[in-house]
XYZ file of C-alpha atoms in Angstrom:
383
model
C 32.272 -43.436 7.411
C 29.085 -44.398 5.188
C 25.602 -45.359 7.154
C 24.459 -48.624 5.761
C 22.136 -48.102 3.083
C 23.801 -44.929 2.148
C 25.503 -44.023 -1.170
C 26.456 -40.549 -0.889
C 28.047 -38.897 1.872
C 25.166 -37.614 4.055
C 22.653 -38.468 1.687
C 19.480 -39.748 3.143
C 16.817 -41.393 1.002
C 13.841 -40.808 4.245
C 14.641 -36.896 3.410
C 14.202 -37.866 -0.104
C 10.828 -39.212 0.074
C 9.785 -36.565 2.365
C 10.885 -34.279 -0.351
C 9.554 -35.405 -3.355
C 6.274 -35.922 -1.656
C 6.393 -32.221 -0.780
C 7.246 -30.970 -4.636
C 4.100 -33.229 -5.646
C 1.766 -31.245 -3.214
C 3.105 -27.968 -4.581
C 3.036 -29.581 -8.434
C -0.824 -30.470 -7.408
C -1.795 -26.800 -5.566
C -0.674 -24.845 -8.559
C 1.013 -26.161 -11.912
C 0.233 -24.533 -15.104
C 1.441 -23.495 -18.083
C 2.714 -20.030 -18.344
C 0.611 -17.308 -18.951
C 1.395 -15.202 -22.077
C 1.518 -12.586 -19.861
C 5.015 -13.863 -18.646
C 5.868 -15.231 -22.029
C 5.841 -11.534 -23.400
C 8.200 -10.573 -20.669
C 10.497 -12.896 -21.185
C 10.772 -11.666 -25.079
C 11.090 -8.101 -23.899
C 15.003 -7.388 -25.210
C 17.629 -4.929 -25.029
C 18.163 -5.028 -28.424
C 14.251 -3.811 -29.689
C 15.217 -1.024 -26.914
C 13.391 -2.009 -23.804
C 15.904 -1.046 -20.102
C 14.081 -2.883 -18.255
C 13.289 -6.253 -17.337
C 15.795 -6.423 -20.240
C 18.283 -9.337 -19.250
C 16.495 -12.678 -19.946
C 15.017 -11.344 -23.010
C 18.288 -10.180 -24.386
C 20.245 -13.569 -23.570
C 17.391 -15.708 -24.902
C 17.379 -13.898 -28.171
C 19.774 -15.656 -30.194
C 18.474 -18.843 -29.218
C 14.686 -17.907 -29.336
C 15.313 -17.341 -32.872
C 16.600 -20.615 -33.487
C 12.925 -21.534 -32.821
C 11.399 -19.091 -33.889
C 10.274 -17.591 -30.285
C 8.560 -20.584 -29.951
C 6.079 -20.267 -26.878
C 7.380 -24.202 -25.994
C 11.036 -22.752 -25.905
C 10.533 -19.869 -23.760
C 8.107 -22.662 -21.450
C 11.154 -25.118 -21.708
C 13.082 -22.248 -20.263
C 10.926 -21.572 -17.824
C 10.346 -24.838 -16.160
C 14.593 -25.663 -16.594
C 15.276 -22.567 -14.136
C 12.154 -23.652 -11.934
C 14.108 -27.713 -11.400
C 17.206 -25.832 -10.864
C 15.514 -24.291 -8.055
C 13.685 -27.264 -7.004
C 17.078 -29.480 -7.484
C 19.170 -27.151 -5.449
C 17.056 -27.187 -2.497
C 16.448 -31.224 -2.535
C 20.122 -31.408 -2.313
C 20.331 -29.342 0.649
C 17.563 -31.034 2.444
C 18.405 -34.693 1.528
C 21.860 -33.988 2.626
C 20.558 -32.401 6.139
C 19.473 -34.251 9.490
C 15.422 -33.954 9.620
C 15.718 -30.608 12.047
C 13.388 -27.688 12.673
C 15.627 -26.230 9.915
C 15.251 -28.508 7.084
C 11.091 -28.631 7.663
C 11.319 -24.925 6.800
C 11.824 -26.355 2.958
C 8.911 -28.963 3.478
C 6.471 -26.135 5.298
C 7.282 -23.649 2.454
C 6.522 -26.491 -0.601
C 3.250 -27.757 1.520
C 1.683 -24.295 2.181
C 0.385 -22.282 -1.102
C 3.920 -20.463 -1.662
C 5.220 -23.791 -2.965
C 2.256 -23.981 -5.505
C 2.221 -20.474 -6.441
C 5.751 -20.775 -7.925
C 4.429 -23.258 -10.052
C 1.172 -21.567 -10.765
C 2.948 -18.281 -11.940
C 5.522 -20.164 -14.016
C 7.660 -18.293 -15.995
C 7.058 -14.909 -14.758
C 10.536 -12.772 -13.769
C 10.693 -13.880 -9.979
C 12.240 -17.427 -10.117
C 15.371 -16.409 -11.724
C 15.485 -13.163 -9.113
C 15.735 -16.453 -6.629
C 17.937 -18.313 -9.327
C 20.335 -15.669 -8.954
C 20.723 -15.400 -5.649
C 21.166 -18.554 -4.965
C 23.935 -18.761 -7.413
C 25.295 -15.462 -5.741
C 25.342 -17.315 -2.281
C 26.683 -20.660 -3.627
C 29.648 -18.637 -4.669
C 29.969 -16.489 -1.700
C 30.503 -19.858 -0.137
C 33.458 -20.554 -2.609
C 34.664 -17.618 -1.582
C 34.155 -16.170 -4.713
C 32.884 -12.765 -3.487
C 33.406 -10.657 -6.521
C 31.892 -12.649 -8.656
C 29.115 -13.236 -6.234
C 28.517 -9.554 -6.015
C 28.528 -9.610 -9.949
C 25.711 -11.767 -10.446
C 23.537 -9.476 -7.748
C 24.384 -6.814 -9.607
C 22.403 -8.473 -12.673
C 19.262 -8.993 -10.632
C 17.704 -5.593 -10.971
C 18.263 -6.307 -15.068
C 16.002 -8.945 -14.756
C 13.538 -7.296 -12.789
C 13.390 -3.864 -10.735
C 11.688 -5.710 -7.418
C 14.940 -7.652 -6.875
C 16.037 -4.518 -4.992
C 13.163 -5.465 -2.549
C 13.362 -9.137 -2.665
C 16.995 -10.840 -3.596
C 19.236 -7.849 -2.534
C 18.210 -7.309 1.296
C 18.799 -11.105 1.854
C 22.143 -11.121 0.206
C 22.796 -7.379 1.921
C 21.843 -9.655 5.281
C 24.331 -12.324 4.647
C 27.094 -10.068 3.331
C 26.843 -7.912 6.471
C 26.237 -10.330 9.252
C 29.298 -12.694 7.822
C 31.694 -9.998 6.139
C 34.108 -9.638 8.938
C 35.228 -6.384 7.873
C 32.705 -3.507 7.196
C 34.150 -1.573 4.217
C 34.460 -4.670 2.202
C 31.355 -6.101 2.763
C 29.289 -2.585 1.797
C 32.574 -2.204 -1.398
C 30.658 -5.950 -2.060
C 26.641 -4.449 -2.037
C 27.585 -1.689 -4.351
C 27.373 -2.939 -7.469
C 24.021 -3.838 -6.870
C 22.899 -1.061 -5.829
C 24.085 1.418 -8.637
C 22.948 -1.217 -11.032
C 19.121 -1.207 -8.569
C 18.844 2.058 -8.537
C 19.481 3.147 -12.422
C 16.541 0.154 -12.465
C 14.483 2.625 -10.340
C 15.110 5.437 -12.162
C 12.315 4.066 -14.576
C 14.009 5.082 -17.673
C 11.287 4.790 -20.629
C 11.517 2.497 -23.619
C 13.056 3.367 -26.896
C 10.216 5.122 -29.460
C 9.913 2.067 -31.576
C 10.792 -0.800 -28.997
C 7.034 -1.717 -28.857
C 6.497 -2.066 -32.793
C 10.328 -4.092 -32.817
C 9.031 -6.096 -30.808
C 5.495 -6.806 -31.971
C 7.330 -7.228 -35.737
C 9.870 -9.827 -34.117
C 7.118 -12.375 -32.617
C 4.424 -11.198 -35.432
C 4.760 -14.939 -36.735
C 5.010 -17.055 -33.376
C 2.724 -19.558 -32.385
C 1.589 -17.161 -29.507
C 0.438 -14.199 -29.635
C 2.340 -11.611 -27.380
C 0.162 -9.358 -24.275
C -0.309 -6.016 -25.435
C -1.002 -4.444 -21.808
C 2.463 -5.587 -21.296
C 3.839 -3.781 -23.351
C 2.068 -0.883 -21.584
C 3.917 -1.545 -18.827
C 6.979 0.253 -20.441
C 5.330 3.129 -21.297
C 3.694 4.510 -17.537
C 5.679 5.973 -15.151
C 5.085 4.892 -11.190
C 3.255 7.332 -10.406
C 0.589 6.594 -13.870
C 0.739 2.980 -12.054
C -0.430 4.353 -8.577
C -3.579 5.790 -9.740
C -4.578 2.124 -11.555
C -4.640 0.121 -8.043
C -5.115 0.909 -4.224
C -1.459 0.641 -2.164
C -3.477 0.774 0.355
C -5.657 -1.824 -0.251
C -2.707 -4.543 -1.142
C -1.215 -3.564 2.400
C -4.632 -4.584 4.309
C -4.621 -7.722 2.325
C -1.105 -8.812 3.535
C -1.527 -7.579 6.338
C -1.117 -11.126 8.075
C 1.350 -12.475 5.842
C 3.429 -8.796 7.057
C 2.525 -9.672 10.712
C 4.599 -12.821 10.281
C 7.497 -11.710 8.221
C 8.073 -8.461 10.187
C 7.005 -8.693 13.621
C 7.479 -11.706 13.843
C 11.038 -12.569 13.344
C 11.855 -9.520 15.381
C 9.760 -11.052 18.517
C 11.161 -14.636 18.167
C 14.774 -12.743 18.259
C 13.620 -10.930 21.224
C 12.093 -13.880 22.810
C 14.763 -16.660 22.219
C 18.287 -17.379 23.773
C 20.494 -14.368 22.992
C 23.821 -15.702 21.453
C 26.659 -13.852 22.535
C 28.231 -13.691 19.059
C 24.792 -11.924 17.667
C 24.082 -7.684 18.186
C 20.930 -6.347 17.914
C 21.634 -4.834 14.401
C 21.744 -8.932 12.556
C 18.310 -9.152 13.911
C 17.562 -5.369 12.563
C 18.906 -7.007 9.207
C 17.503 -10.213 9.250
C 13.878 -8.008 9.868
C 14.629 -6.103 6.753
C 15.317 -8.466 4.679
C 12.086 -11.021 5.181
C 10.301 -7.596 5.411
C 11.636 -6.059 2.589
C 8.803 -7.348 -0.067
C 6.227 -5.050 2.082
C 7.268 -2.439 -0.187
C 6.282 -4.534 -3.064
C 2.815 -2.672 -2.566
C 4.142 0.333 -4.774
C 5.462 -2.506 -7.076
C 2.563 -2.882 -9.014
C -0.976 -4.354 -7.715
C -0.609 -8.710 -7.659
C -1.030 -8.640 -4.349
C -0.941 -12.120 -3.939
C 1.859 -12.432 -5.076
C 3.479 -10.224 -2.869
C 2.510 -12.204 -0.046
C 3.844 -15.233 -1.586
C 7.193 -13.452 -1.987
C 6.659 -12.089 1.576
C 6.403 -15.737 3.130
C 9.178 -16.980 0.782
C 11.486 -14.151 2.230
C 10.574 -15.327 5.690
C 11.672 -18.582 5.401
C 14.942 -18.341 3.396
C 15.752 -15.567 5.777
C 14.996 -17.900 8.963
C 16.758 -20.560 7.058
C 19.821 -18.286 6.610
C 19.417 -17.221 10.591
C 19.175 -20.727 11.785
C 22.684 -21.507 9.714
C 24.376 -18.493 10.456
C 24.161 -19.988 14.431
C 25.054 -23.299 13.960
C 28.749 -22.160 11.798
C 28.981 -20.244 14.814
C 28.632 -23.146 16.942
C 26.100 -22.465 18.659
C 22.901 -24.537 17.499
C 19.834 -22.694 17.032
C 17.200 -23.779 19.534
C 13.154 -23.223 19.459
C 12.280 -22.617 22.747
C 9.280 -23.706 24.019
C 7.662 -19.823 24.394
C 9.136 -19.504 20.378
C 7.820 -22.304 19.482
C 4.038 -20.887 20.554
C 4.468 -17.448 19.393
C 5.467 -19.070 15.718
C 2.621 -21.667 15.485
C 0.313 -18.220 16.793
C 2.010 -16.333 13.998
C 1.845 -18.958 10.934
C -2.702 -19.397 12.270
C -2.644 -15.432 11.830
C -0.860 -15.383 8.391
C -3.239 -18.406 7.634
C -5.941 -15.714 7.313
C -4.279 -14.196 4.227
C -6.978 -14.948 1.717
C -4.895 -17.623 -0.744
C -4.942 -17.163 -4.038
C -3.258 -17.377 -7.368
C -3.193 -14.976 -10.035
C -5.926 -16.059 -12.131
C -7.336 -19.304 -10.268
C -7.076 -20.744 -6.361
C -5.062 -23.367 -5.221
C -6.377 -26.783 -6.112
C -7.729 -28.386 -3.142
C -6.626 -32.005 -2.154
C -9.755 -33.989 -2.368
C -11.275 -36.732 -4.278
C -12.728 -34.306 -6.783
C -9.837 -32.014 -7.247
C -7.670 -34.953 -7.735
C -9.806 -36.573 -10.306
C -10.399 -33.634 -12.084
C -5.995 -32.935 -12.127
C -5.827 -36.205 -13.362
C -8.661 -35.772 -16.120
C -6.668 -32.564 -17.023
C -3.710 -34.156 -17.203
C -5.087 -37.204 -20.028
C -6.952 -35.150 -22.222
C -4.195 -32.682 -22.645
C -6.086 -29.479 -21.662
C -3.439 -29.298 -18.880
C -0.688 -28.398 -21.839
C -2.069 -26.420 -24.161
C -1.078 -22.601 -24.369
C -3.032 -20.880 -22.550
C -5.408 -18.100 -24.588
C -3.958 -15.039 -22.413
């Protein structure tokens, strides 16, 4: 039966305030225009004989042309995949009692990871998340092969889905997969199709020039050190940034997505249906961007991805109890050691990729606003 004041089943318009409040924060912190940086890599194609990073390249092709690799279609692109995101998550929390679950959305959109994905706009990572939320949404359908199918396209998009999207879809598969040799038959695409990503094979001779010809008349002008980026191997990369050094800096942020979901498992009410290896999984999977460190040296970014990891996979965790019907319940000793966990990650040092996040005061707002009427805000940016 409806609630009065209701229109959809289990729609609640409080939750939708809350929301949309929540997106305007993160639209406030970070929005930008894409950096030509991510513009280039979104050009980079399979058929100028780049393998990898290949796929959204190669499917935007045909219609990029149409444009004539506009930078305002690849943008348009960009910021369509981004309210995809943004539209699939409102729907889940407007259509969810206010809980300690649903605030997890609100937390992650108020703190800098909600402005970051809008600072770093159209770089590779939001349709790594794209994906896999397409590959769950269909796992719920019970649509498992073709699930599996679109994880296997992940590492096309981008190598560091094998340390981002796959361990959280690996955790799902493998806690809810009744049966063991289907649910690992169900990983394996993904992981032949990760690990030929890994391999690092090097572009074609020519693929730079292709390229450079293809967009040599766009109203942008494409980022040669990307193009670099297909020319060293991992172990060039190494020797241009400090591993070490991106581990000290999130250092916090790996406090919280490591350690700590393994000592609020050990700390909490122990579910009878749950073994120690989900909570093994769960671990790996928020943890798994730790190893982004050998990635490549944005190492805020990492940390973003590390606290974005932490809450889908405590999300995920939270749901996989209540199916089971038994509610998941913060107790009070949880409760403390998460609040003492978030004030430790707090001391990551935020920061976007080429800027900070825009503080919430009279200034900062004025000058967003000024931004924002002069048109500065929307022009393409010079790198």
């Amino acid at each position: 039966m409806k609630t009065p004041g209701e229109s959809l089943r289990g729609f609640r318009w409080n939750n939708l305030a809350i929301y949309l409040a929540a997106v305007a924060t993160a639209v406030y912190t970070g929005f930008r225009l894409p950096l030509l940086w991510a513009t280039t890599f979104q050009a980079v194609s399979l058929q100028d004989g780049f393998y990898r990073r290949f796929l959204i390249g190669t499917v935007l092709q045909p219609f990029a042309a149409l444009f004539g690799y506009s930078y305002w279609f690849y943008t348009g692109v960009t910021f369509l995949a981004l309210a995809i995101l943004l539209t699939v998550l409102g729907v889940v929390f407007v259509r969810a009692p206010l809980s300690g679950r649903s605030v997890l959305i609100v937390v992650w959109l108020l703190f800098p990871t909600g402005g970051f994905w809008f600072n770093e706009a159209g770089y590779l990572d939001q349709f790594l998340y794209l994906g896999l939320l397409a590959a769950l949404w269909l796992r719920s359908r019970q649509r498992v092969w073709a699930a599996a199918a679109v994880m296997a396209l992940t590492p096309l998009v981008h190598e560091i889905a094998a340390l981002t999207v796959m361990p959280v879809y690996a955790f799902v598969v493998l806690t809810e997969e009744p049966r063991v040799k289907r649910a690992i038959a169900m990983l394996v695409p993904a992981c032949v199709t990760g690990a030929v990503m890994l391999l690092d094979r090097p572009a074609a001779a020519d693929a730079i020039d292709r390229s450079r010809r293809r967009l040599a008349h766009t109203d942008w002008k494409p980022r040669p050190d990307v193009y670099e980026v297909f020319t060293r191997t991992p172990k060039q990369a190494w020797h241009l940034y400090s591993i070490h050094g991106i581990m000290v800096i999130n250092l916090p942020m790996i406090v919280l997505a490591v350690g700590g979901f393994w000592v609020l498992h050990l700390i909490g009410k122990k579910s009878p249906d749950l073994h120690w290896a989900h909570a093994a999984l769960a671990t790996a999977a928020a943890g798994g961007p730790t190893l982004l460190a050998f990635a490549g040296w944005d190492a805020m970014r990492w940390g973003y991805i590390l606290a974005t990891n932490f809450c889908l996979v405590m999300w995920l965790w939270w749901g996989w109890h209540e199916r089971n019907g038994s509610p998941f319940q913060m107790t009070t000793l949880q409760w403390v050691v998460l609040i003492g966990l978030l004030l430790v990650a707090s001391r990551t040092p935020f920061a976007y990729l080429e800027t900070n996040p825009r503080i919430i005061d009279w200034n900062g707002v004025a000058d967003f606003l000024h931004a924002v009427d002069n048109g500065s805000m929307f022009r393409i940016p010079p790198f």
